[in-house]
Short mmCIF file of C-alpha atoms in Angstrom, two decimals:
data_model
loop_
_atom_site.label_atom_id
_atom_site.label_comp_id
_atom_site.label_asym_id
_atom_site.label_seq_id
_atom_site.Cartn_x
_atom_site.Cartn_y
_atom_site.Cartn_z
CA MET A 117 99.63 118.82 62.47
CA LYS A 118 97.49 116.54 60.39
CA MET A 119 97.18 112.87 61.09
CA LYS A 120 96.20 110.51 58.32
CA LYS A 121 95.22 107.00 59.34
CA LEU A 122 96.12 104.17 57.01
CA VAL A 123 94.57 100.87 58.00
CA THR A 124 96.24 97.69 56.71
CA PHE A 125 94.21 94.50 56.49
CA ALA A 126 95.59 90.98 56.26
CA ILE A 127 93.86 87.72 55.42
CA ILE A 128 94.72 85.32 58.23
CA GLY A 129 92.84 82.42 56.63
CA LEU A 130 89.68 81.75 54.66
CA ALA A 131 87.86 80.50 57.74
CA ALA A 132 89.00 83.43 59.84
CA GLY A 133 88.12 86.01 57.21
CA ILE A 134 89.71 89.47 57.34
CA SER A 135 91.35 90.83 60.49
CA ILE A 136 93.39 93.94 61.27
CA ALA A 137 97.11 93.12 61.28
CA SER A 138 98.34 96.62 62.02
CA ILE A 139 97.22 100.22 62.05
CA SER A 140 99.50 102.93 60.69
CA TYR A 141 99.17 106.68 60.64
CA SER A 142 101.49 109.42 59.53
CA VAL A 143 102.34 112.68 61.24
CA ASN A 144 103.13 115.47 58.82
CA GLY A 145 105.66 117.83 60.36
CA THR A 146 105.46 121.59 60.62
CA THR A 147 108.42 123.83 61.30
CA SER A 148 109.25 124.90 64.84
CA ASN A 149 110.62 128.44 64.81
CA LYS A 150 112.35 128.13 68.19
CA LEU A 151 114.81 125.30 67.60
CA ASN A 152 114.55 124.92 63.82
CA PHE A 153 113.18 121.38 64.06
CA VAL A 154 110.60 120.04 61.63
CA ASN A 155 108.30 119.07 64.51
CA THR A 156 107.58 120.98 67.70
CA LYS A 157 107.80 119.21 71.04
CA GLU A 158 104.03 119.44 71.40
CA LYS A 159 103.40 117.64 68.12
CA VAL A 160 105.78 114.81 68.95
CA ILE A 161 104.57 114.20 72.50
CA SER A 162 100.95 114.16 71.33
CA ILE A 163 101.61 110.74 69.73
CA PRO A 164 99.99 108.29 72.19
CA ILE A 165 102.86 105.80 72.62
CA ILE A 166 105.27 108.69 73.25
CA LYS A 167 102.99 110.61 75.59
CA GLU A 168 101.85 107.58 77.59
CA LYS A 169 105.03 105.46 77.68
CA VAL A 170 108.22 106.87 76.14
CA LEU A 171 108.38 110.08 78.15
CA ASN A 172 108.30 108.23 81.47
CA ALA A 173 109.94 104.93 80.45
CA ASN A 174 112.15 104.81 83.55
CA ASN A 175 109.04 104.73 85.72
CA ASN A 176 107.40 101.86 83.85
CA TYR A 177 109.58 99.03 85.14
CA LYS A 178 111.65 98.22 88.22
CA PHE A 179 114.19 95.65 87.02
CA LEU A 180 115.58 94.89 83.57
CA GLU A 181 117.99 92.23 82.35
CA GLY A 182 119.01 91.92 78.72
CA THR A 183 121.55 91.82 75.92
CA VAL A 184 121.90 94.31 73.07
CA ILE A 185 123.71 93.69 69.80
CA ARG A 186 124.81 96.60 67.66
CA THR A 187 125.56 95.86 64.00
CA ASN A 188 127.53 98.68 62.39
CA ASN A 189 127.48 98.08 58.65
CA GLN A 190 129.82 101.01 58.04
CA ASN A 191 132.78 99.24 59.65
CA ASN A 192 131.36 95.70 59.46
CA ARG A 193 131.57 95.17 63.21
CA LYS A 194 129.24 93.89 65.90
CA SER A 195 129.36 94.83 69.56
CA LYS A 196 127.52 93.37 72.55
CA THR A 197 126.18 95.03 75.68
CA SER A 198 124.89 92.93 78.57
CA LEU A 199 123.08 94.91 81.25
CA TRP A 200 121.23 94.71 84.51
CA ILE A 201 119.13 97.68 85.64
CA ALA A 202 117.32 98.51 88.87
CA GLN A 203 115.40 101.77 88.75
CA PRO A 204 116.27 104.43 89.62
CA ASN A 205 119.78 104.10 91.05
CA ASN A 206 121.59 100.91 90.00
CA PHE A 207 123.16 99.30 86.98
CA LYS A 208 125.75 96.79 85.91
CA VAL A 209 126.87 96.71 82.29
CA GLN A 210 129.43 94.67 80.35
CA PHE A 211 130.41 96.07 76.96
CA THR A 212 132.28 94.03 74.33
CA PRO A 213 133.24 96.41 71.47
CA ASN A 214 133.94 93.55 69.07
CA ILE A 215 132.10 90.25 69.54
CA ASP A 216 134.89 88.55 67.58
CA LYS A 217 137.10 89.34 70.58
CA PRO A 218 134.90 88.22 73.51
CA ASP A 219 137.70 88.42 76.08
CA GLU A 220 138.19 92.15 75.48
CA PHE A 221 135.42 93.90 77.38
CA ILE A 222 134.75 96.80 79.74
CA GLU A 223 132.51 96.66 82.81
CA SER A 224 130.79 99.32 84.86
CA VAL A 225 128.64 99.18 87.98
CA ASN A 226 126.63 101.68 90.03
CA ASN A 227 125.77 100.59 93.56
CA GLY A 228 123.73 103.73 94.18
CA THR A 229 126.48 105.86 95.71
CA GLU A 230 129.48 105.21 93.45
CA VAL A 231 130.16 104.23 89.86
CA GLN A 232 133.17 102.05 89.06
CA THR A 233 134.35 101.24 85.55
CA LYS A 234 136.83 98.45 85.00
CA ASN A 235 138.87 98.87 81.83
CA LYS A 236 140.39 96.18 79.61
CA ASP A 237 143.64 96.43 81.54
CA LYS A 238 141.70 95.86 84.81
CA SER A 239 142.31 99.42 86.03
CA ILE A 240 139.31 100.95 87.78
CA GLN A 241 137.92 104.45 87.37
CA LYS A 242 135.56 105.91 89.96
CA SER A 243 132.88 108.55 89.59
CA LYS A 244 129.58 109.66 91.04
CA PRO A 245 126.22 108.48 89.65
CA MET A 246 124.48 110.80 87.21
CA LYS A 247 121.64 112.83 88.70
CA GLU A 248 118.61 114.51 87.24
CA ALA A 249 119.59 117.51 85.13
CA PRO A 250 118.08 120.91 85.91
CA ALA A 251 115.70 122.43 83.41
CA PRO A 252 117.44 124.73 80.89
CA LYS A 253 116.90 128.45 81.30
CA VAL A 254 116.35 129.04 77.57
CA ASP A 255 113.52 127.55 75.48
CA SER A 256 112.55 125.24 78.33
CA ASP A 257 108.98 125.14 77.05
CA ASP A 258 110.22 123.59 73.79
CA VAL A 259 112.70 121.09 75.23
CA VAL A 260 112.24 117.52 76.46
CA ILE A 261 114.38 117.09 79.58
CA PRO A 262 116.23 113.74 79.63
CA ASN A 263 115.89 111.67 82.78
CA TYR A 264 119.56 111.55 83.76
CA ASN A 265 119.06 109.24 86.72
CA GLY A 266 121.37 106.59 88.10
CA THR A 267 120.60 104.20 85.24
CA PHE A 268 122.29 106.40 82.63
CA LEU A 269 125.20 104.23 81.47
CA PRO A 270 128.79 105.47 80.95
CA ILE A 271 129.60 102.64 78.51
CA GLY A 272 127.78 100.36 76.08
CA ASP A 273 126.33 102.91 73.67
CA VAL A 274 122.73 101.91 74.48
CA ASN A 275 121.37 104.91 76.37
CA GLU A 276 119.02 105.74 73.48
CA LEU A 277 117.30 102.40 74.03
CA LEU A 278 116.93 102.82 77.80
CA HIS A 279 116.28 106.57 77.82
CA PRO A 280 114.04 107.05 74.79
CA GLU A 281 113.19 110.61 75.81
CA LEU A 282 116.59 111.50 74.31
CA VAL A 283 115.22 110.63 70.87
CA THR A 284 111.95 112.42 71.54
CA GLN A 285 113.95 115.63 71.82
CA THR A 286 116.18 114.92 68.79
CA VAL A 287 115.42 112.44 65.99
CA PHE A 288 111.63 112.44 66.44
CA ARG A 289 111.63 116.17 65.78
CA GLU A 290 113.75 116.01 62.63
CA GLY A 291 111.29 114.61 60.08
CA ASP A 292 107.89 113.21 59.18
CA ILE A 293 106.74 110.39 61.45
CA THR A 294 104.75 107.25 60.69
CA VAL A 295 103.38 105.14 63.55
CA THR A 296 102.52 101.46 63.05
CA GLU A 297 100.66 99.62 65.79
CA GLY A 298 99.82 95.98 66.36
CA LEU A 299 103.32 94.53 65.94
CA SER A 300 105.45 92.20 68.06
CA PHE A 301 109.17 91.68 68.72
CA LEU A 302 110.82 89.21 71.12
CA ASP A 303 107.32 88.02 72.01
CA ARG A 304 106.42 91.49 73.25
CA LYS A 305 103.83 93.87 71.83
CA VAL A 306 105.51 96.83 70.15
CA THR A 307 104.74 99.99 68.21
CA LYS A 308 106.99 101.04 65.33
CA VAL A 309 107.83 104.71 64.86
CA SER A 310 109.45 105.50 61.50
CA VAL A 311 111.05 108.88 60.84
CA THR A 312 111.94 110.30 57.44
CA LEU A 313 114.88 112.55 58.29
CA VAL A 314 115.07 115.92 56.56
CA GLN A 315 118.26 117.56 57.85
CA SER A 316 119.91 114.83 59.90
CA LYS A 317 123.50 113.58 59.69
CA LEU A 318 122.34 110.18 60.96
CA GLY A 319 121.03 109.07 57.56
CA THR A 320 117.81 109.48 55.59
CA SER A 321 115.43 107.57 57.87
CA ALA A 322 115.19 105.57 61.07
CA GLU A 323 112.88 103.01 62.64
CA TYR A 324 112.20 102.44 66.34
CA LEU A 325 110.40 99.47 67.87
CA ILE A 326 108.89 100.67 71.15
CA ASP A 327 107.89 98.25 73.88
CA ASN A 328 104.20 98.90 74.53
CA GLU A 329 104.47 98.11 78.23
CA THR A 330 107.54 100.11 79.24
CA GLY A 331 108.22 102.57 76.40
CA ILE A 332 111.88 101.60 75.97
CA PHE A 333 113.23 100.94 72.49
CA LEU A 334 113.74 97.27 71.73
CA LYS A 335 115.27 97.95 68.31
CA ILE A 336 116.63 100.90 66.33
CA VAL A 337 117.53 100.76 62.62
CA ARG A 338 119.10 103.69 60.77
CA TYR A 339 119.10 103.91 56.97
CA ASP A 340 120.80 105.82 54.18
CA GLN A 341 118.18 105.43 51.48
CA ASP A 342 117.70 101.63 51.27
CA LYS A 343 121.05 100.85 52.89
CA VAL A 344 121.07 99.87 56.57
CA LEU A 345 123.74 101.88 58.40
CA ASP A 346 123.27 100.73 61.98
CA THR A 347 121.10 98.35 63.96
CA TYR A 348 120.74 98.27 67.75
CA GLU A 349 118.53 95.49 69.05
CA PHE A 350 117.82 93.53 72.17
CA ILE A 351 118.35 89.86 71.42
CA ASP A 352 116.91 88.97 74.83
CA ILE A 353 115.16 91.01 77.47
CA LYS A 354 113.14 90.39 80.60
CA PHE A 355 111.70 92.42 83.44
CA PRO A 356 112.11 90.17 86.51
CA GLU A 357 110.56 90.80 89.89
CA LYS A 358 114.07 91.12 91.35
CA LEU A 359 117.76 90.62 90.59
CA LYS A 360 120.29 88.71 92.67
CA ASP A 361 121.26 90.41 95.93
CA ASN A 362 124.86 91.23 94.92
CA ALA A 363 124.03 92.26 91.35
CA PHE A 364 125.51 95.75 91.84
CA ALA A 365 128.51 95.03 94.05
CA LEU A 366 131.49 97.29 93.38
CA PHE A 367 134.66 95.84 91.89
CA ASN A 368 136.88 97.45 94.51
CA ASN A 369 135.52 98.47 97.91
#
């Protein structure tokens, strides 16, 4: 794999002179014979932000509180997901499929031993928390194993943001990658990973804003040529020292 560094300079002001605004480099893919991806696992995980942060994102923070908005331009609808996470065993999530109907939402909570999901009709479904998946017996040396811990959400459609290793195994292996450093989003330092998709059904390209501190995705944008298909983005996020004591209380004990 060849890496070509492209350095972009920006003039901040005449007095300040020239300073580096961002640094970008591209990763040219080579075919993996095992799984027919453009990029092998080794090539993808050699990218510093992925190797150092994305692959162990769940270990890089203890508590998370935030709100995600998904804008689906294909059906002209926005959804909202509010979530509270405590690694590695707890979550509470409220999912509103259509923000134009704020009273119609679904909730789910994991107190560490049981998951309860309250539907729109107030009925409650119970299940066991997800646990770490065993390594596959075939091609395990070419597969990124997702961290299916107790923070893997049954609703909300935001697991790609919280478990970015899912994308490391899939989208990041499907096309040429460009990495842009030195950016910010929601007052946090981020790295942008752009992927030109070769054989994907998700569109022709995608962009991911990765939080430099934790490795989770703060924003995902998928394109079909110049048309934006989908956007998932945190509109607020924080990593507090703790959450309230009853944050993960079950709906029905």
